[in-house]
C-alpha cells in the first residue's frame, strides 16, 4: 500500500512571533497576575470560638478512631467507641444544644457563611473574567490561523481538539490552530508556574483552575450542614465496625517466622 505524501502548508514565519509567542506570554502573565490578585482578594479566616472548635474536633476524633481501629486493642477500642457514641447521641459536643432537632439556619442570613460565599465568588470571578477576555481576544484577532505542526504523528481523533476554529476535513491532525494552542497553554503551564511562583503556590494556582471548571465538593463543616445528623451518622458508622487488631496472634506469627529461618 502506497503511503500518502506528507502534507505541507506554506505559512508565514512571522506567525510564530505574532501569534504563538503573544498567546503564550499572555497566558503566563495572566496566570501570575491571577495568583497575586487572588492573594490580595483573600480575606483572613475568622477565628472559631471554643464551642465550634470542640464540635469540629470531636467529629474528627470519631473519624480517626473509626479509620485506625486496627491499631488499638479490643478493650481500648471498645471503651473509646462506647464513650464517643454516647457523647454523639446525647449531643454533648454540639455547639448549640438547644437547636438540636431544628433545621440548620439559612446560609444567606449567616454572616460567616456570607463571607465564605463572597470568597468563592471572588475566586470564580478571578478565573472567569481573564479567561473570557483572552478567548474574546484570540477569536477576534487570531481565529482560523494554523500556527504550529506537532513533530510526532497522532490519530484522527485528536483533530477536533487540535484544530478548533479551523473547519478543514483534509488537514493533517498534527496541525494546531491558535485556539487549540490557547487550551494547551491553559493546561500545560504547570512547570512554568512552578518556576515563577514556587511549587506550592503553583499547585494552588492549578487547583483553582480545576475547581473553577467543575462542581465544588460538599464540605464537612459549613453553612447548611446539621452537626447533629453528622454525629448520629458517625455513631452508626462506629457501631457497625468489626474490630480486629494488627497485634492479634503476633506471638505465633513471630515464632513461625523464627522457625522458618
GROMACS .gro file of C-alpha atoms in nm:
model
  261
    1UNK     CA    1   0.000   0.000   0.000
    2UNK     CA    2   0.147   0.333  -0.108
    3UNK     CA    3   0.196   0.592   0.162
    4UNK     CA    4   0.048   0.937   0.121
    5UNK     CA    5   0.299   1.217   0.078
    6UNK     CA    6   0.343   1.440   0.383
    7UNK     CA    7   0.113   1.738   0.386
    8UNK     CA    8   0.291   2.071   0.356
    9UNK     CA    9   0.134   2.407   0.434
   10UNK     CA   10   0.327   2.719   0.343
   11UNK     CA   11   0.291   2.951   0.638
   12UNK     CA   12   0.426   3.295   0.706
   13UNK     CA   13   0.721   3.259   0.950
   14UNK     CA   14   0.601   3.574   1.126
   15UNK     CA   15   0.304   3.379   1.263
   16UNK     CA   16   0.538   3.234   1.522
   17UNK     CA   17   0.627   3.580   1.653
   18UNK     CA   18   0.287   3.748   1.614
   19UNK     CA   19   0.054   3.470   1.729
   20UNK     CA   20   0.224   3.184   1.913
   21UNK     CA   21   0.457   3.388   2.132
   22UNK     CA   22   0.197   3.656   2.225
   23UNK     CA   23  -0.060   3.394   2.328
   24UNK     CA   24   0.199   3.210   2.538
   25UNK     CA   25   0.323   3.529   2.702
   26UNK     CA   26  -0.029   3.650   2.776
   27UNK     CA   27  -0.122   3.317   2.933
   28UNK     CA   28   0.187   3.320   3.157
   29UNK     CA   29   0.136   3.681   3.265
   30UNK     CA   30  -0.234   3.622   3.324
   31UNK     CA   31  -0.161   3.323   3.544
   32UNK     CA   32   0.090   3.516   3.754
   33UNK     CA   33  -0.138   3.819   3.787
   34UNK     CA   34  -0.433   3.595   3.871
   35UNK     CA   35  -0.237   3.438   4.154
   36UNK     CA   36  -0.140   3.772   4.308
   37UNK     CA   37  -0.492   3.910   4.258
   38UNK     CA   38  -0.633   3.608   4.438
   39UNK     CA   39  -0.388   3.659   4.724
   40UNK     CA   40  -0.486   4.024   4.756
   41UNK     CA   41  -0.859   3.945   4.750
   42UNK     CA   42  -0.838   3.673   5.011
   43UNK     CA   43  -0.991   3.757   5.346
   44UNK     CA   44  -0.826   3.617   5.659
   45UNK     CA   45  -1.030   3.333   5.810
   46UNK     CA   46  -1.225   3.417   6.120
   47UNK     CA   47  -1.116   3.253   6.441
   48UNK     CA   48  -1.357   2.989   6.564
   49UNK     CA   49  -1.490   3.005   6.915
   50UNK     CA   50  -1.417   2.726   7.162
   51UNK     CA   51  -1.755   2.554   7.119
   52UNK     CA   52  -1.733   2.544   6.740
   53UNK     CA   53  -1.376   2.416   6.760
   54UNK     CA   54  -1.482   2.145   7.005
   55UNK     CA   55  -1.769   2.043   6.777
   56UNK     CA   56  -1.543   2.002   6.475
   57UNK     CA   57  -1.255   1.832   6.656
   58UNK     CA   58  -1.484   1.582   6.828
   59UNK     CA   59  -1.626   1.469   6.493
   60UNK     CA   60  -1.274   1.434   6.351
   61UNK     CA   61  -1.182   1.237   6.664
   62UNK     CA   62  -1.456   0.984   6.592
   63UNK     CA   63  -1.350   0.956   6.229
   64UNK     CA   64  -0.990   0.896   6.338
   65UNK     CA   65  -1.097   0.618   6.577
   66UNK     CA   66  -1.303   0.450   6.305
   67UNK     CA   67  -1.021   0.477   6.050
   68UNK     CA   68  -0.746   0.346   6.281
   69UNK     CA   69  -0.931   0.092   6.494
   70UNK     CA   70  -0.690  -0.183   6.386
   71UNK     CA   71  -0.409  -0.010   6.577
   72UNK     CA   72  -0.600  -0.041   6.908
   73UNK     CA   73  -0.659  -0.341   7.126
   74UNK     CA   74  -1.013  -0.470   7.165
   75UNK     CA   75  -1.070  -0.330   7.520
   76UNK     CA   76  -0.920   0.008   7.426
   77UNK     CA   77  -1.129   0.039   7.112
   78UNK     CA   78  -1.446  -0.074   7.289
   79UNK     CA   79  -1.401   0.185   7.564
   80UNK     CA   80  -1.340   0.465   7.318
   81UNK     CA   81  -1.628   0.360   7.093
   82UNK     CA   82  -1.883   0.336   7.375
   83UNK     CA   83  -1.782   0.672   7.519
   84UNK     CA   84  -1.788   0.864   7.192
   85UNK     CA   85  -2.113   0.702   7.070
   86UNK     CA   86  -2.287   0.804   7.393
   87UNK     CA   87  -2.148   1.157   7.357
   88UNK     CA   88  -2.262   1.180   6.995
   89UNK     CA   89  -2.611   1.054   7.067
   90UNK     CA   90  -2.657   1.278   7.371
   91UNK     CA   91  -2.536   1.590   7.191
   92UNK     CA   92  -2.254   1.658   7.436
   93UNK     CA   93  -2.033   1.809   7.167
   94UNK     CA   94  -2.291   2.031   6.996
   95UNK     CA   95  -2.218   2.400   6.982
   96UNK     CA   96  -2.585   2.490   7.026
   97UNK     CA   97  -2.758   2.203   7.211
   98UNK     CA   98  -3.084   2.399   7.229
   99UNK     CA   99  -3.113   2.392   6.848
  100UNK     CA  100  -3.096   2.014   6.838
  101UNK     CA  101  -3.362   1.871   6.610
  102UNK     CA  102  -3.423   2.202   6.435
  103UNK     CA  103  -3.334   2.264   6.071
  104UNK     CA  104  -2.998   2.431   6.008
  105UNK     CA  105  -3.005   2.811   5.975
  106UNK     CA  106  -3.034   2.973   5.636
  107UNK     CA  107  -2.683   3.027   5.493
  108UNK     CA  108  -2.796   3.357   5.341
  109UNK     CA  109  -2.856   3.501   5.689
  110UNK     CA  110  -2.531   3.374   5.842
  111UNK     CA  111  -2.254   3.640   5.827
  112UNK     CA  112  -1.977   3.379   5.835
  113UNK     CA  113  -2.142   3.187   5.552
  114UNK     CA  114  -2.176   3.507   5.352
  115UNK     CA  115  -1.803   3.571   5.388
  116UNK     CA  116  -1.728   3.222   5.260
  117UNK     CA  117  -1.958   3.262   4.961
  118UNK     CA  118  -1.806   3.601   4.881
  119UNK     CA  119  -1.460   3.444   4.886
  120UNK     CA  120  -1.572   3.171   4.646
  121UNK     CA  121  -1.730   3.431   4.420
  122UNK     CA  122  -1.408   3.633   4.413
  123UNK     CA  123  -1.205   3.326   4.317
  124UNK     CA  124  -1.451   3.232   4.044
  125UNK     CA  125  -1.452   3.585   3.905
  126UNK     CA  126  -1.071   3.587   3.906
  127UNK     CA  127  -1.086   3.275   3.689
  128UNK     CA  128  -1.377   3.362   3.459
  129UNK     CA  129  -1.301   3.723   3.367
  130UNK     CA  130  -0.940   3.671   3.239
  131UNK     CA  131  -1.035   3.354   3.051
  132UNK     CA  132  -1.331   3.526   2.886
  133UNK     CA  133  -1.120   3.824   2.782
  134UNK     CA  134  -0.840   3.607   2.643
  135UNK     CA  135  -1.083   3.390   2.446
  136UNK     CA  136  -1.250   3.700   2.302
  137UNK     CA  137  -0.910   3.845   2.211
  138UNK     CA  138  -0.800   3.523   2.035
  139UNK     CA  139  -1.129   3.485   1.849
  140UNK     CA  140  -1.118   3.847   1.736
  141UNK     CA  141  -0.757   3.859   1.610
  142UNK     CA  142  -0.624   3.504   1.566
  143UNK     CA  143  -0.925   3.292   1.471
  144UNK     CA  144  -0.863   3.049   1.183
  145UNK     CA  145  -0.480   3.063   1.192
  146UNK     CA  146  -0.274   2.744   1.179
  147UNK     CA  147   0.040   2.821   1.374
  148UNK     CA  148   0.234   2.503   1.451
  149UNK     CA  149   0.275   2.140   1.350
  150UNK     CA  150   0.339   1.871   1.607
  151UNK     CA  151   0.663   1.676   1.548
  152UNK     CA  152   0.502   1.336   1.621
  153UNK     CA  153   0.215   1.152   1.448
  154UNK     CA  154  -0.130   1.142   1.608
  155UNK     CA  155  -0.461   0.983   1.516
  156UNK     CA  156  -0.761   1.150   1.359
  157UNK     CA  157  -0.942   1.153   1.694
  158UNK     CA  158  -0.730   1.450   1.806
  159UNK     CA  159  -0.829   1.659   1.504
  160UNK     CA  160  -1.129   1.828   1.667
  161UNK     CA  161  -0.922   1.911   1.974
  162UNK     CA  162  -0.613   2.048   1.799
  163UNK     CA  163  -0.786   2.225   1.511
  164UNK     CA  164  -1.061   2.414   1.690
  165UNK     CA  165  -1.180   2.705   1.477
  166UNK     CA  166  -1.043   2.555   1.153
  167UNK     CA  167  -1.313   2.371   0.956
  168UNK     CA  168  -1.094   2.172   0.716
  169UNK     CA  169  -1.151   1.797   0.687
  170UNK     CA  170  -0.843   1.715   0.477
  171UNK     CA  171  -0.587   1.883   0.704
  172UNK     CA  172  -0.332   1.667   0.882
  173UNK     CA  173  -0.430   1.624   1.251
  174UNK     CA  174  -0.081   1.733   1.358
  175UNK     CA  175  -0.150   2.094   1.261
  176UNK     CA  176  -0.264   2.310   1.552
  177UNK     CA  177  -0.482   2.620   1.547
  178UNK     CA  178  -0.442   2.928   1.763
  179UNK     CA  179  -0.743   2.847   1.983
  180UNK     CA  180  -0.610   2.496   2.044
  181UNK     CA  181  -0.275   2.644   2.142
  182UNK     CA  182  -0.459   2.856   2.399
  183UNK     CA  183  -0.615   2.547   2.557
  184UNK     CA  184  -0.283   2.366   2.551
  185UNK     CA  185  -0.121   2.656   2.736
  186UNK     CA  186  -0.412   2.668   2.979
  187UNK     CA  187  -0.348   2.312   3.096
  188UNK     CA  188   0.024   2.278   3.025
  189UNK     CA  189   0.192   2.571   3.202
  190UNK     CA  190   0.233   2.392   3.534
  191UNK     CA  191   0.614   2.378   3.509
  192UNK     CA  192   0.633   2.746   3.420
  193UNK     CA  193   0.425   2.838   3.724
  194UNK     CA  194   0.643   2.608   3.937
  195UNK     CA  195   0.947   2.808   3.827
  196UNK     CA  196   0.788   3.153   3.868
  197UNK     CA  197   0.571   3.105   4.178
  198UNK     CA  198   0.718   2.803   4.354
  199UNK     CA  199   0.582   2.452   4.376
  200UNK     CA  200   0.325   2.514   4.649
  201UNK     CA  201   0.189   2.835   4.500
  202UNK     CA  202   0.170   2.684   4.154
  203UNK     CA  203  -0.020   2.387   4.293
  204UNK     CA  204  -0.274   2.626   4.445
  205UNK     CA  205  -0.298   2.805   4.110
  206UNK     CA  206  -0.376   2.484   3.919
  207UNK     CA  207  -0.615   2.367   4.189
  208UNK     CA  208  -0.812   2.691   4.149
  209UNK     CA  209  -0.824   2.641   3.772
  210UNK     CA  210  -0.954   2.287   3.803
  211UNK     CA  211  -1.201   2.386   4.075
  212UNK     CA  212  -1.336   2.662   3.854
  213UNK     CA  213  -1.415   2.405   3.582
  214UNK     CA  214  -1.609   2.157   3.799
  215UNK     CA  215  -1.855   2.138   4.082
  216UNK     CA  216  -1.741   2.201   4.435
  217UNK     CA  217  -1.722   1.903   4.671
  218UNK     CA  218  -1.954   1.908   4.970
  219UNK     CA  219  -1.798   2.045   5.287
  220UNK     CA  220  -1.792   1.857   5.617
  221UNK     CA  221  -1.827   2.177   5.817
  222UNK     CA  222  -2.002   2.471   5.664
  223UNK     CA  223  -2.328   2.656   5.622
  224UNK     CA  224  -2.638   2.444   5.583
  225UNK     CA  225  -2.480   2.137   5.750
  226UNK     CA  226  -2.657   1.985   6.051
  227UNK     CA  227  -2.388   1.875   6.301
  228UNK     CA  228  -2.634   1.662   6.497
  229UNK     CA  229  -2.701   1.448   6.190
  230UNK     CA  230  -2.329   1.417   6.129
  231UNK     CA  231  -2.272   1.299   6.485
  232UNK     CA  232  -2.551   1.041   6.460
  233UNK     CA  233  -2.420   0.916   6.126
  234UNK     CA  234  -2.070   0.878   6.266
  235UNK     CA  235  -2.210   0.700   6.574
  236UNK     CA  236  -2.379   0.447   6.344
  237UNK     CA  237  -2.056   0.400   6.149
  238UNK     CA  238  -1.865   0.332   6.470
  239UNK     CA  239  -2.129   0.091   6.598
  240UNK     CA  240  -2.100  -0.140   6.295
  241UNK     CA  241  -1.720  -0.162   6.297
  242UNK     CA  242  -1.598  -0.520   6.334
  243UNK     CA  243  -1.281  -0.482   6.533
  244UNK     CA  244  -0.957  -0.661   6.468
  245UNK     CA  245  -0.606  -0.568   6.571
  246UNK     CA  246  -0.278  -0.591   6.388
  247UNK     CA  247  -0.137  -0.741   6.709
  248UNK     CA  248  -0.375  -1.039   6.705
  249UNK     CA  249  -0.164  -1.355   6.710
  250UNK     CA  250   0.160  -1.160   6.686
  251UNK     CA  251   0.342  -1.410   6.912
  252UNK     CA  252   0.252  -1.705   6.692
  253UNK     CA  253   0.347  -1.516   6.377
  254UNK     CA  254   0.680  -1.418   6.531
  255UNK     CA  255   0.761  -1.776   6.634
  256UNK     CA  256   0.663  -1.907   6.291
  257UNK     CA  257   0.894  -1.654   6.131
  258UNK     CA  258   1.181  -1.755   6.352
  259UNK     CA  259   1.122  -2.126   6.290
  260UNK     CA  260   1.112  -2.074   5.911
  261UNK     CA  261   1.461  -1.923   5.925
   0.00000   0.00000   0.00000
